[in-house]
Amino acid sequence: MYRHLERRLAQHVRDFVQRAYQLELKKVVIEQPPKVELGEYALPLAFELAKPLRKAPRKIAEEIVNGIGPVEGFEKLELAGAGYINARLNRAALARALAADENPKAEVPGGKILVEHSSINPNKAAHIGHLRNAILGDTFVRLLLFAGREVDVQNYIDNTGAQVADVVVGFLVIEKKSRAEIEELIRQPHFDFYCWDLYARVSQWYVEDKQNLQIRLETLHLIEQGNNETAAIAELISTAVLRRHLETMARLDIEYDFLPRESEILHLHFWDLAFRKLKASGVLFFEDEGKNRGCWVMRRGNQSAALSAGDAGKNAGDAGKNAGDAGKNQDESQDEQKVIVRSNGTVGYVGKDIAYHMWKFGVLGRDFGYRKFYRYPNQRECWISTTVGALDHPHFGDVAAIYNVIDARQAEAQTAVIDALRGLGYNHQADHYTHFSYEMVALTPACAAELGYQLSDEDKGRPYIEVSGRKGFGVKADDLIDRLIVSAKNEVDARHPELAEAERQRTATQIAVGALRYFMLKFTKQSVIAFDFKEALSFEGETGPYAQYAAVRAANIFRKGGYDPDHFSPPDLDFAKYLQGEHTDEIWELWLAAAKTSALIDQCIATTEPAYLAKHAFQLGQLFNTFYHRFNVLNEPDEARKQFLLVTTAVARRELIRVLAVMGIRVPAVM
């Protein structure tokens, strides 16, 4: 409702300015006054118009206020300060619409959106850093779905990369296990944990003797080649670990539609097809001298397409004249090149990624095979790529927009893919390709010590401790979830011993998952997160349990009063009586915040920043808790006012549940 009314106000202002001053406004800036008693919206428009109209801002603001006429949903517009315009809503009308949960239909852009997230190497257990990626991606999917968009959720699986090769080396060379022995291990619980430890051992083995890296290279070539025993074992291991990853993420209510694998990008010759197009269009060129000699490279930045024939001819003379300088600057110019195919013929990560993204946008001219891989408890099917698969699969790829949730260290590779698309002439697709970038997750020293890691005095003084999968230092995702559930269960057991064991376990799980997801979302994407158990699980402050507790408190009011909070039917109330006049601003702030959910979700999508929604959930919780302590709802002697307070409680609870659901957080029955 809040965003709908904001747009209505902007359109009325735009129409008036065109009518009165013959000016077309592309955008009307609308802000929020510092205090709710000043109104709900503030327009600095008069300052913007002062120069073209050659009038004082206050005079322009006065003309707009006096001439714009009535705006539906608004009580009035007021002149403020040196030229601001404050707009006051009709509080009763908005409250009535909110109580009835009226949501004006907004225009929803067409076209499917692809969100790719998680993309964990299938060589060991998922860790805490992977959880930030998955939670950010899953929440963004939920934001888009709330906004009415059609979304495909994909999880790219690099099952032929060096990390998988390392674990294969561990099993075959270090542990000398047969295929049958590996298959037996796969059937054991937490096979991914076993691989976690083995991966760290292999990494140390490489450090001890650099010659061992040759075995990794040979193994990697066999895996990429396919149709051999080493590749078959790699397939067994990566598939088993992948299944464990899906089980881990399902604990956090994170699901996927499709798992495209690098093996199929290789075996279905996606790259070969893309390579021909990239060479033909001049995006890639062969370097025959210097340090990149023998490589296929592309220029960095927006100059990836080759020079046109005309430009090449025009510059031929200059090339001869500057031959001496060219030799001197050769290394510098080659620093501006991105190697896509190495001199030994192997294709780098970026090359395969270019082909993959051409498929995503439906411009490659080739498709995967598909088969069902994993069924979630809600019966949702997750598909995986194959060379030849089912004919009745859903349609994947050929999307209108892409959001890749990948950490900030991959910015250069992401830019290279966008440059390649532009060089191929796919500017529209490149414009709708978004790198959803985020920073790493670390541990506070206290958290690392609690997990049993030995810290030096220097480590103890650091703001955070970085994790390293190669060194085996970090927090496995399942271990983290388990520890959070145990901590939450201790609290639930102490507070609610009367509940059955299964109910206490379910409640503890919902609190733990809520704590984890909220903690990962409350920091802006470009902030490094230092995870801390105590901070995440706190029932006070900006945490998931705090917001959950506010919603539970609201439900308790209804339960104690003998009402059903999910089916509470508000009576026909005189909202103006309770929301207008003196001493009503405090309660109106809660109503106004409840009206902003859709606006905040739009903001999160536009900025790819879910942290705004986490802040909104916290503010809703704060405002409701203030209301809870200020008003004794069930003991209110005035029946009409009591019903108004109950409606206020119902609206706050509904919006808290709604916001938390978009964050992937459930509200338990008790706290």
XYZ file of C-alpha atoms in Angstrom:
671
model
C 0.000 0.000 0.000
C 2.765 2.449 0.941
C 4.511 2.150 -2.450
C 1.159 2.299 -4.279
C 0.270 5.580 -2.571
C 3.769 6.934 -3.206
C 3.384 6.246 -6.925
C -0.044 7.865 -6.953
C 1.375 10.991 -5.325
C 4.275 11.089 -7.796
C 1.911 10.830 -10.762
C -0.309 13.676 -9.480
C 2.758 15.864 -8.985
C 4.069 14.960 -12.443
C 0.714 15.810 -14.019
C 0.483 19.135 -12.185
C 4.015 20.226 -13.141
C 3.321 19.418 -16.787
C 0.007 21.248 -16.649
C 1.200 24.289 -14.716
C 4.773 24.699 -15.970
C 4.871 22.656 -19.198
C 7.736 20.579 -17.804
C 8.113 16.806 -18.131
C 9.513 15.168 -15.005
C 11.210 11.834 -15.575
C 11.386 11.158 -11.870
C 9.766 12.642 -8.784
C 11.984 12.231 -5.728
C 9.967 11.328 -2.636
C 11.610 11.111 0.763
C 10.477 10.374 4.293
C 10.161 13.189 6.873
C 12.391 12.786 9.932
C 9.325 12.458 12.193
C 5.980 10.850 11.463
C 4.113 13.846 12.935
C 5.367 15.876 9.950
C 3.673 13.549 7.481
C 4.436 10.325 5.646
C 6.173 11.678 2.526
C 8.401 14.682 1.770
C 9.049 16.159 -1.676
C 12.156 18.321 -2.339
C 10.789 18.971 -5.834
C 10.638 22.763 -5.522
C 14.421 22.983 -5.100
C 14.884 21.039 -8.337
C 12.444 23.328 -10.197
C 13.854 26.598 -8.851
C 16.465 27.028 -11.596
C 14.340 26.218 -14.682
C 11.358 28.223 -13.335
C 13.523 31.068 -11.940
C 11.491 31.194 -8.770
C 12.207 30.727 -5.103
C 11.690 27.112 -3.977
C 9.185 28.142 -1.306
C 7.083 30.001 -3.889
C 7.033 26.949 -6.178
C 6.123 24.640 -3.292
C 3.291 26.989 -2.329
C 1.937 26.930 -5.906
C 2.035 23.124 -5.997
C 0.320 22.755 -2.613
C -2.415 25.218 -3.544
C -2.922 23.989 -7.098
C -2.541 20.234 -7.120
C -5.991 19.493 -5.753
C -7.123 16.400 -3.824
C -5.108 13.175 -4.105
C -6.984 9.998 -3.247
C -5.650 8.430 -0.061
C -4.104 11.670 1.178
C -5.455 14.074 3.749
C -3.461 17.088 2.521
C -0.149 18.498 1.303
C 1.665 21.097 3.410
C 4.394 23.660 2.822
C 7.436 23.141 5.061
C 10.672 25.014 5.608
C 12.333 26.736 2.663
C 10.436 24.758 0.045
C 9.730 21.209 1.110
C 6.286 19.713 0.566
C 5.084 17.276 3.214
C 2.257 14.906 2.308
C -0.085 13.549 4.968
C -1.904 10.289 4.378
C -5.494 9.618 5.247
C -4.530 7.367 8.131
C -7.973 5.842 8.575
C -8.233 4.873 4.896
C -4.810 3.232 4.885
C -5.496 1.398 8.154
C -8.812 0.103 6.817
C -7.099 -1.237 3.691
C -4.292 -2.790 5.738
C -6.708 -4.473 8.135
C -8.471 -6.030 5.152
C -5.080 -6.958 3.633
C -5.876 -5.129 0.415
C -2.971 -5.156 -2.011
C -3.391 -3.105 -5.185
C -2.274 -5.073 -8.206
C 1.061 -3.910 -9.582
C 2.311 -4.474 -13.108
C 4.663 -7.459 -13.134
C 7.295 -7.559 -15.907
C 7.172 -10.675 -18.040
C 9.973 -13.133 -18.656
C 11.562 -15.767 -16.490
C 14.392 -14.825 -14.126
C 17.233 -17.245 -13.446
C 18.875 -17.078 -10.022
C 22.008 -19.179 -9.708
C 23.336 -19.680 -6.218
C 25.286 -22.041 -3.917
C 27.515 -23.626 -6.636
C 29.547 -25.569 -4.081
C 32.401 -27.712 -5.378
C 31.170 -31.313 -4.888
C 34.376 -32.479 -3.211
C 33.629 -32.067 0.503
C 31.017 -30.905 3.033
C 29.448 -27.467 2.640
C 30.841 -24.882 5.045
C 29.720 -21.637 6.654
C 30.816 -19.504 3.683
C 28.608 -21.533 1.344
C 25.681 -20.846 3.658
C 25.924 -17.100 3.104
C 25.761 -17.631 -0.653
C 22.829 -20.039 -0.437
C 20.840 -17.938 2.051
C 21.367 -14.759 0.034
C 20.351 -16.529 -3.163
C 17.335 -18.296 -1.683
C 16.095 -15.074 -0.078
C 16.438 -13.234 -3.378
C 14.380 -15.975 -5.036
C 11.703 -15.502 -2.358
C 11.769 -11.732 -2.902
C 11.183 -12.193 -6.628
C 8.395 -14.716 -6.047
C 6.704 -12.345 -3.596
C 6.831 -9.684 -6.325
C 5.061 -12.061 -8.716
C 8.042 -12.977 -10.919
C 8.629 -16.391 -12.512
C 11.927 -17.778 -11.240
C 14.221 -20.704 -12.083
C 16.619 -21.660 -9.293
C 19.851 -23.229 -10.492
C 22.920 -24.541 -8.716
C 25.952 -24.927 -11.010
C 28.034 -28.007 -10.230
C 31.726 -27.987 -11.164
C 32.122 -31.774 -11.075
C 35.217 -31.874 -13.332
C 37.364 -29.241 -11.598
C 40.607 -29.388 -9.653
C 38.884 -29.709 -6.269
C 37.137 -32.926 -7.321
C 40.393 -34.168 -8.835
C 42.113 -33.568 -5.475
C 39.703 -35.835 -3.607
C 40.009 -38.500 -6.309
C 43.794 -38.314 -5.864
C 43.250 -38.704 -2.118
C 41.208 -41.863 -2.502
C 43.219 -43.512 -5.294
C 46.798 -42.420 -4.569
C 47.074 -41.562 -0.867
C 44.550 -44.054 0.560
C 44.865 -46.493 -2.362
C 41.202 -47.421 -2.179
C 39.447 -49.483 -4.796
C 36.218 -48.434 -6.454
C 34.331 -50.984 -4.328
C 35.799 -49.527 -1.122
C 34.842 -46.005 -2.197
C 31.298 -47.185 -2.956
C 31.094 -48.680 0.536
C 32.224 -45.368 2.084
C 29.625 -43.487 0.060
C 26.906 -45.546 1.730
C 28.065 -44.394 5.168
C 26.583 -41.288 6.878
C 28.368 -37.998 6.254
C 30.539 -39.128 3.382
C 31.075 -35.404 2.730
C 32.718 -35.068 6.169
C 35.149 -37.848 5.262
C 36.008 -35.967 2.049
C 36.509 -32.746 4.070
C 39.363 -34.312 6.031
C 40.786 -36.083 2.974
C 40.839 -32.844 0.957
C 42.919 -31.140 3.665
C 45.330 -34.111 3.675
C 45.744 -33.970 -0.103
C 46.427 -30.226 0.020
C 49.175 -30.823 2.576
C 50.560 -33.649 0.407
C 50.963 -31.197 -2.463
C 52.808 -28.765 -0.178
C 55.221 -31.486 0.955
C 56.312 -32.263 -2.608
C 55.443 -30.045 -5.576
C 55.977 -33.034 -7.894
C 52.715 -34.432 -6.550
C 50.854 -31.686 -8.388
C 51.632 -33.550 -11.634
C 49.377 -36.368 -10.417
C 46.599 -33.841 -9.872
C 47.031 -32.567 -13.441
C 46.928 -36.090 -14.889
C 43.832 -36.916 -12.850
C 42.147 -33.716 -13.940
C 42.758 -34.517 -17.605
C 41.269 -37.998 -17.170
C 38.174 -36.572 -15.485
C 37.658 -33.989 -18.219
C 38.220 -36.602 -20.927
C 35.562 -38.953 -19.504
C 34.833 -42.606 -20.380
C 37.547 -44.033 -18.106
C 37.754 -45.504 -14.598
C 39.101 -42.324 -12.991
C 36.252 -40.265 -14.460
C 33.728 -42.870 -13.270
C 35.094 -42.682 -9.718
C 35.008 -38.886 -9.838
C 31.373 -39.121 -10.911
C 30.570 -41.421 -7.971
C 32.253 -39.128 -5.448
C 30.914 -35.821 -6.770
C 27.348 -37.157 -7.080
C 27.387 -38.515 -3.522
C 28.735 -35.230 -2.126
C 26.228 -33.250 -4.196
C 23.360 -35.252 -2.712
C 24.660 -34.429 0.764
C 24.795 -30.726 -0.166
C 21.131 -30.815 -1.183
C 20.238 -32.496 2.116
C 22.164 -29.854 4.060
C 20.492 -26.970 2.249
C 17.058 -28.574 2.627
C 17.523 -28.231 6.398
C 17.367 -24.466 5.781
C 14.358 -24.758 3.408
C 16.612 -24.054 0.410
C 15.625 -25.850 -2.796
C 16.700 -25.884 -6.449
C 15.041 -26.573 -9.794
C 18.031 -27.581 -11.894
C 21.644 -28.651 -11.386
C 23.662 -27.964 -14.563
C 27.015 -29.753 -14.434
C 30.306 -28.843 -16.027
C 30.732 -32.408 -17.281
C 27.812 -31.930 -19.676
C 29.117 -28.539 -20.809
C 32.264 -30.426 -21.840
C 30.726 -33.627 -23.223
C 27.901 -31.882 -25.101
C 30.520 -29.584 -26.643
C 28.940 -26.341 -25.443
C 32.383 -24.781 -25.462
C 33.206 -25.909 -29.006
C 30.079 -24.207 -30.304
C 30.706 -21.049 -28.275
C 34.390 -21.030 -29.311
C 33.489 -20.938 -33.003
C 31.131 -18.008 -32.424
C 33.654 -16.129 -30.300
C 36.392 -16.507 -32.928
C 34.100 -15.627 -35.834
C 32.935 -12.439 -34.129
C 36.448 -11.405 -33.137
C 35.820 -11.574 -29.408
C 38.755 -13.987 -29.107
C 42.038 -13.696 -30.966
C 45.129 -15.873 -31.074
C 48.229 -14.419 -29.437
C 51.405 -15.413 -31.301
C 54.005 -13.623 -29.197
C 54.854 -12.561 -25.668
C 53.904 -14.256 -22.433
C 50.450 -15.235 -23.756
C 51.880 -16.788 -26.900
C 49.836 -19.735 -28.134
C 46.754 -18.699 -26.131
C 43.325 -17.552 -27.245
C 42.665 -14.302 -25.397
C 40.122 -11.509 -25.136
C 40.755 -7.899 -24.232
C 39.701 -6.818 -20.774
C 37.080 -4.143 -20.307
C 34.577 -3.235 -23.006
C 36.961 -3.683 -25.923
C 36.656 -7.452 -26.270
C 35.375 -7.395 -29.836
C 38.046 -7.337 -32.503
C 38.795 -4.196 -34.443
C 36.750 -3.814 -37.582
C 38.459 -4.317 -40.929
C 38.353 -0.561 -41.520
C 39.940 0.201 -38.180
C 42.563 -2.481 -38.757
C 43.508 -0.963 -42.137
C 43.550 2.576 -40.761
C 45.811 1.522 -37.927
C 48.261 -0.491 -40.069
C 50.452 2.527 -40.752
C 50.417 3.532 -37.099
C 51.470 -0.001 -36.150
C 54.592 0.237 -38.287
C 55.471 3.710 -37.027
C 55.168 2.598 -33.403
C 56.948 -0.751 -33.738
C 59.629 0.237 -31.264
C 57.111 1.315 -28.640
C 55.110 -1.845 -29.263
C 58.009 -4.021 -28.186
C 58.473 -2.024 -25.017
C 54.776 -2.044 -24.190
C 54.107 -5.646 -25.201
C 53.989 -7.010 -21.667
C 51.788 -4.156 -20.504
C 49.310 -4.746 -23.342
C 49.210 -8.467 -22.602
C 48.377 -7.687 -18.997
C 45.154 -6.266 -20.423
C 44.282 -9.638 -21.986
C 42.195 -12.368 -20.429
C 43.408 -15.849 -21.354
C 40.422 -18.010 -22.296
C 42.174 -21.015 -23.876
C 45.659 -21.842 -22.614
C 48.548 -22.733 -24.918
C 48.132 -26.430 -24.038
C 44.559 -26.316 -25.356
C 42.747 -26.451 -22.012
C 39.802 -24.120 -21.568
C 39.784 -21.886 -18.492
C 36.854 -21.412 -16.147
C 35.770 -18.205 -17.887
C 35.544 -19.887 -21.278
C 33.190 -22.582 -20.035
C 31.238 -19.916 -18.161
C 30.756 -17.897 -21.362
C 29.287 -20.962 -23.099
C 27.085 -21.691 -20.087
C 25.693 -18.160 -20.054
C 25.006 -18.260 -23.756
C 22.859 -21.318 -22.963
C 21.183 -19.456 -20.088
C 20.081 -16.691 -22.438
C 19.039 -19.135 -25.151
C 21.613 -17.965 -27.726
C 23.940 -20.981 -27.793
C 21.876 -23.210 -30.071
C 22.301 -26.341 -27.951
C 20.657 -27.803 -24.835
C 21.372 -30.190 -21.980
C 19.811 -33.576 -21.473
C 17.806 -33.787 -18.250
C 16.850 -36.346 -15.616
C 15.210 -36.192 -12.208
C 17.782 -36.237 -9.421
C 16.261 -35.283 -6.056
C 12.728 -35.025 -4.688
C 12.052 -32.698 -1.765
C 9.541 -33.593 0.971
C 7.051 -31.182 -0.639
C 7.360 -33.296 -3.844
C 9.234 -30.594 -5.747
C 11.554 -32.202 -8.282
C 15.153 -31.137 -8.739
C 16.580 -31.997 -12.179
C 20.194 -32.572 -13.165
C 21.979 -32.323 -16.514
C 22.901 -35.409 -18.537
C 24.094 -36.021 -22.080
C 20.857 -37.802 -23.019
C 17.819 -37.556 -20.764
C 14.063 -37.465 -20.363
C 11.891 -35.870 -23.013
C 9.225 -34.582 -20.609
C 11.454 -32.245 -18.611
C 10.578 -28.619 -17.713
C 12.005 -25.905 -19.953
C 15.194 -24.475 -18.490
C 17.331 -21.661 -19.848
C 16.271 -19.061 -22.430
C 15.595 -16.540 -19.649
C 14.995 -12.787 -19.601
C 17.416 -11.963 -16.773
C 20.156 -13.622 -14.742
C 21.335 -13.048 -11.177
C 24.537 -14.899 -10.276
C 25.171 -15.082 -6.536
C 28.966 -15.350 -6.491
C 31.442 -13.839 -4.045
C 33.279 -10.593 -4.724
C 36.524 -12.378 -5.658
C 34.849 -13.524 -8.889
C 34.134 -9.977 -10.107
C 36.776 -10.091 -12.846
C 35.504 -13.399 -14.259
C 31.917 -12.148 -14.185
C 32.938 -8.989 -16.038
C 34.718 -11.085 -18.672
C 31.520 -13.046 -19.371
C 29.545 -9.813 -19.758
C 32.218 -8.422 -22.093
C 32.039 -11.571 -24.204
C 28.267 -11.278 -24.513
C 28.603 -7.667 -25.642
C 31.323 -8.606 -28.089
C 28.983 -11.190 -29.593
C 26.332 -8.493 -30.032
C 24.114 -9.622 -27.156
C 23.895 -6.211 -25.496
C 20.329 -6.707 -24.239
C 21.352 -9.921 -22.502
C 24.464 -8.305 -21.028
C 22.295 -5.491 -19.652
C 20.197 -8.087 -17.804
C 23.114 -10.012 -16.325
C 23.751 -9.151 -12.673
C 26.662 -10.283 -10.545
C 25.063 -10.553 -7.092
C 28.323 -10.002 -5.245
C 29.001 -10.537 -1.544
C 31.931 -10.733 0.863
C 33.254 -13.678 2.854
C 32.206 -15.220 6.167
C 34.763 -15.629 8.942
C 34.602 -16.584 12.631
C 34.982 -14.437 15.704
C 37.917 -15.628 17.835
C 35.409 -16.693 20.509
C 33.492 -18.775 17.993
C 36.682 -20.404 16.654
C 37.786 -21.249 20.222
C 34.354 -22.687 21.005
C 34.736 -24.968 17.989
C 37.995 -26.294 19.420
C 40.549 -24.510 17.228
C 43.856 -23.589 18.849
C 44.399 -19.833 18.525
C 47.585 -17.863 18.995
C 47.611 -14.684 21.088
C 47.714 -12.765 17.806
C 44.625 -14.640 16.541
C 42.741 -13.857 19.741
C 43.231 -10.133 19.115
C 41.916 -10.235 15.549
C 38.376 -9.039 14.705
C 37.804 -12.293 12.821
C 39.534 -15.519 11.806
C 39.419 -16.504 8.135
C 38.404 -20.061 7.250
C 40.267 -22.296 4.802
C 38.858 -25.484 3.316
C 42.288 -26.567 2.047
C 43.652 -26.372 5.590
C 40.539 -28.005 7.033
C 39.932 -24.883 9.129
C 36.308 -23.796 9.181
C 32.802 -24.760 10.182
C 30.916 -27.449 8.331
C 27.385 -26.276 7.569
C 25.752 -29.300 9.212
C 27.887 -28.935 12.328
C 26.900 -25.286 12.598
C 23.182 -26.036 12.201
C 23.429 -28.878 14.743
C 25.157 -26.688 17.331
C 22.607 -23.925 16.896
C 19.749 -26.406 17.311
C 21.312 -27.845 20.480
C 21.740 -24.350 21.961
C 18.180 -23.373 21.041
C 16.864 -26.685 22.404
C 18.448 -26.031 25.797
C 16.583 -22.713 25.951
C 13.274 -24.224 24.808
C 13.595 -27.122 27.282
C 14.089 -24.669 30.145
C 11.175 -22.434 29.111
C 8.660 -25.084 28.005
C 9.207 -28.401 29.819
C 5.475 -29.099 29.445
C 5.776 -29.576 25.670
C 6.339 -32.965 24.048
C 9.892 -33.745 22.981
C 9.019 -33.620 19.274
C 7.424 -30.178 19.652
C 10.423 -28.833 21.563
C 12.767 -30.195 18.880
C 10.687 -28.629 16.094
C 10.606 -25.288 17.912
C 14.365 -25.368 18.539
C 15.012 -26.113 14.861
C 12.846 -23.200 13.722
C 14.617 -20.851 16.146
C 18.072 -22.084 15.093
C 17.346 -21.803 11.376
C 15.792 -18.372 11.930
C 18.863 -17.248 13.866
C 21.250 -18.446 11.182
C 19.340 -17.052 8.218
C 18.760 -13.684 9.890
C 22.428 -13.396 10.893
C 23.529 -14.019 7.307
C 21.038 -11.475 5.949
C 21.302 -8.566 8.374
C 24.737 -7.497 7.137
C 24.969 -5.703 3.808
C 26.459 -7.875 1.064
C 29.777 -6.042 0.991
C 30.369 -6.542 4.716
C 32.645 -9.312 5.961
C 30.654 -11.396 8.450
C 32.355 -12.590 11.624
C 30.003 -15.330 12.830
C 29.303 -15.654 16.541
C 27.014 -18.274 18.161
C 25.965 -16.137 21.107
C 25.124 -13.087 19.018
C 23.138 -15.072 16.431
C 20.962 -16.877 18.990
C 20.263 -13.924 21.269
C 16.593 -13.184 21.956
C 17.509 -9.505 22.250
C 18.848 -7.059 19.683
C 18.899 -7.386 15.924
C 18.481 -11.154 15.625
C 16.115 -13.676 14.107
C 14.839 -14.912 17.486
C 13.981 -11.325 18.469
C 11.736 -10.895 15.407
C 10.246 -14.384 15.875
C 9.542 -13.596 19.532
C 7.603 -10.463 18.582
C 5.333 -12.528 16.314
C 4.885 -15.181 19.027
C 3.961 -12.461 21.536
C 1.286 -11.211 19.166
C -0.144 -14.727 18.813
C -0.137 -15.142 22.603
C -2.420 -12.114 22.968
C -5.005 -13.840 20.800
C -4.528 -17.210 22.485
C -5.021 -15.740 25.964
C -8.091 -13.843 24.786
C -9.671 -16.937 23.258
C -9.288 -15.735 19.646
C -7.868 -17.514 16.603
C -5.091 -15.198 15.305
C -5.187 -16.737 11.823
C -8.916 -16.158 11.396
C -9.482 -12.986 13.373
C -12.152 -10.953 11.604
C -11.818 -7.262 12.447
C -15.062 -5.426 13.147
C -16.129 -2.235 11.382
C -14.051 0.263 13.333
C -13.755 4.034 13.345
C -10.004 4.057 12.634
C -9.878 7.855 12.547
C -10.870 7.959 16.188
C -7.727 6.054 17.199
C -5.211 7.192 14.585
C -5.813 10.915 14.192
C -5.301 13.658 16.721
C -2.928 14.000 19.638
C -1.065 11.039 21.149
C -1.687 8.753 18.159
C 1.684 9.036 16.387
C 3.278 6.214 18.367
C 0.722 3.613 17.379
C 0.517 5.036 13.851
C 4.243 4.336 13.380
C 3.498 0.631 13.803
C 0.694 0.758 11.241
C 2.846 2.735 8.814
C 5.737 0.268 9.141
C 3.331 -2.599 8.482
C 2.265 -0.874 5.260
C 5.817 -0.772 3.920
C 6.491 -4.477 3.364
C 5.927 -4.438 -0.402
C 7.901 -1.205 -0.764
C 10.849 -2.708 1.108
C 10.724 -5.846 -1.019
C 10.783 -3.724 -4.183
C 13.807 -1.888 -2.783
C 15.589 -5.164 -1.983
C 15.066 -6.403 -5.551
C 16.127 -3.129 -7.172
C 19.337 -2.972 -5.138
C 19.947 -6.743 -4.768
C 20.291 -6.059 -1.041
C 18.214 -8.318 1.275
C 19.663 -6.571 4.341
C 16.930 -3.925 3.986
C 14.300 -6.584 4.646
C 16.148 -7.830 7.724
C 16.209 -4.272 9.036
C 12.484 -3.961 8.317
C 11.751 -7.156 10.284
C 13.753 -5.838 13.228
C 11.997 -2.456 13.168
C 8.583 -4.130 12.994
C 9.574 -6.258 15.977
C 10.772 -3.203 17.904
C 7.617 -1.224 17.189
C 5.364 -4.110 18.143
C 7.266 -4.761 21.373
C 6.887 -1.078 22.264
C 3.165 -1.369 21.531
C 2.982 -4.584 23.600
C 4.453 -2.881 26.676
C 2.494 0.353 26.162
C -0.991 -1.124 25.731
C -2.577 -3.879 27.808
C -4.746 -5.149 24.969
C -6.870 -7.758 26.725
C -7.504 -5.601 29.788
C -8.663 -2.561 27.805
C -12.079 -1.636 29.349
C -13.375 0.155 26.234
C -14.584 -2.689 23.979
C -14.297 -0.686 20.733
C -10.765 0.409 21.603
C -9.912 -3.170 22.585
C -10.991 -4.337 19.136
C -8.829 -1.663 17.547
C -5.821 -2.822 19.581
C -6.530 -6.416 18.547
C -6.655 -5.378 14.888
C -3.344 -3.563 15.348
C -1.875 -6.735 16.846
C -3.232 -8.853 13.998
C -1.776 -6.589 11.312
C 1.639 -6.426 13.003
C 1.725 -10.216 13.420
C 0.677 -10.838 9.820
C 3.371 -8.551 8.428
C 6.055 -9.974 10.709
C 5.199 -13.511 9.573
C 5.117 -12.355 5.958
C 8.486 -10.590 6.115
C 10.151 -13.455 7.954
C 8.752 -15.952 5.427
C 10.388 -14.019 2.591
C 13.614 -14.326 4.580
C 13.018 -18.087 4.829
C 12.279 -17.896 8.573
C 9.325 -19.661 10.196
C 7.607 -18.434 13.347
C 7.314 -21.145 16.020
C 4.272 -21.604 18.219
C 6.240 -20.742 21.363
C 9.585 -19.209 22.220
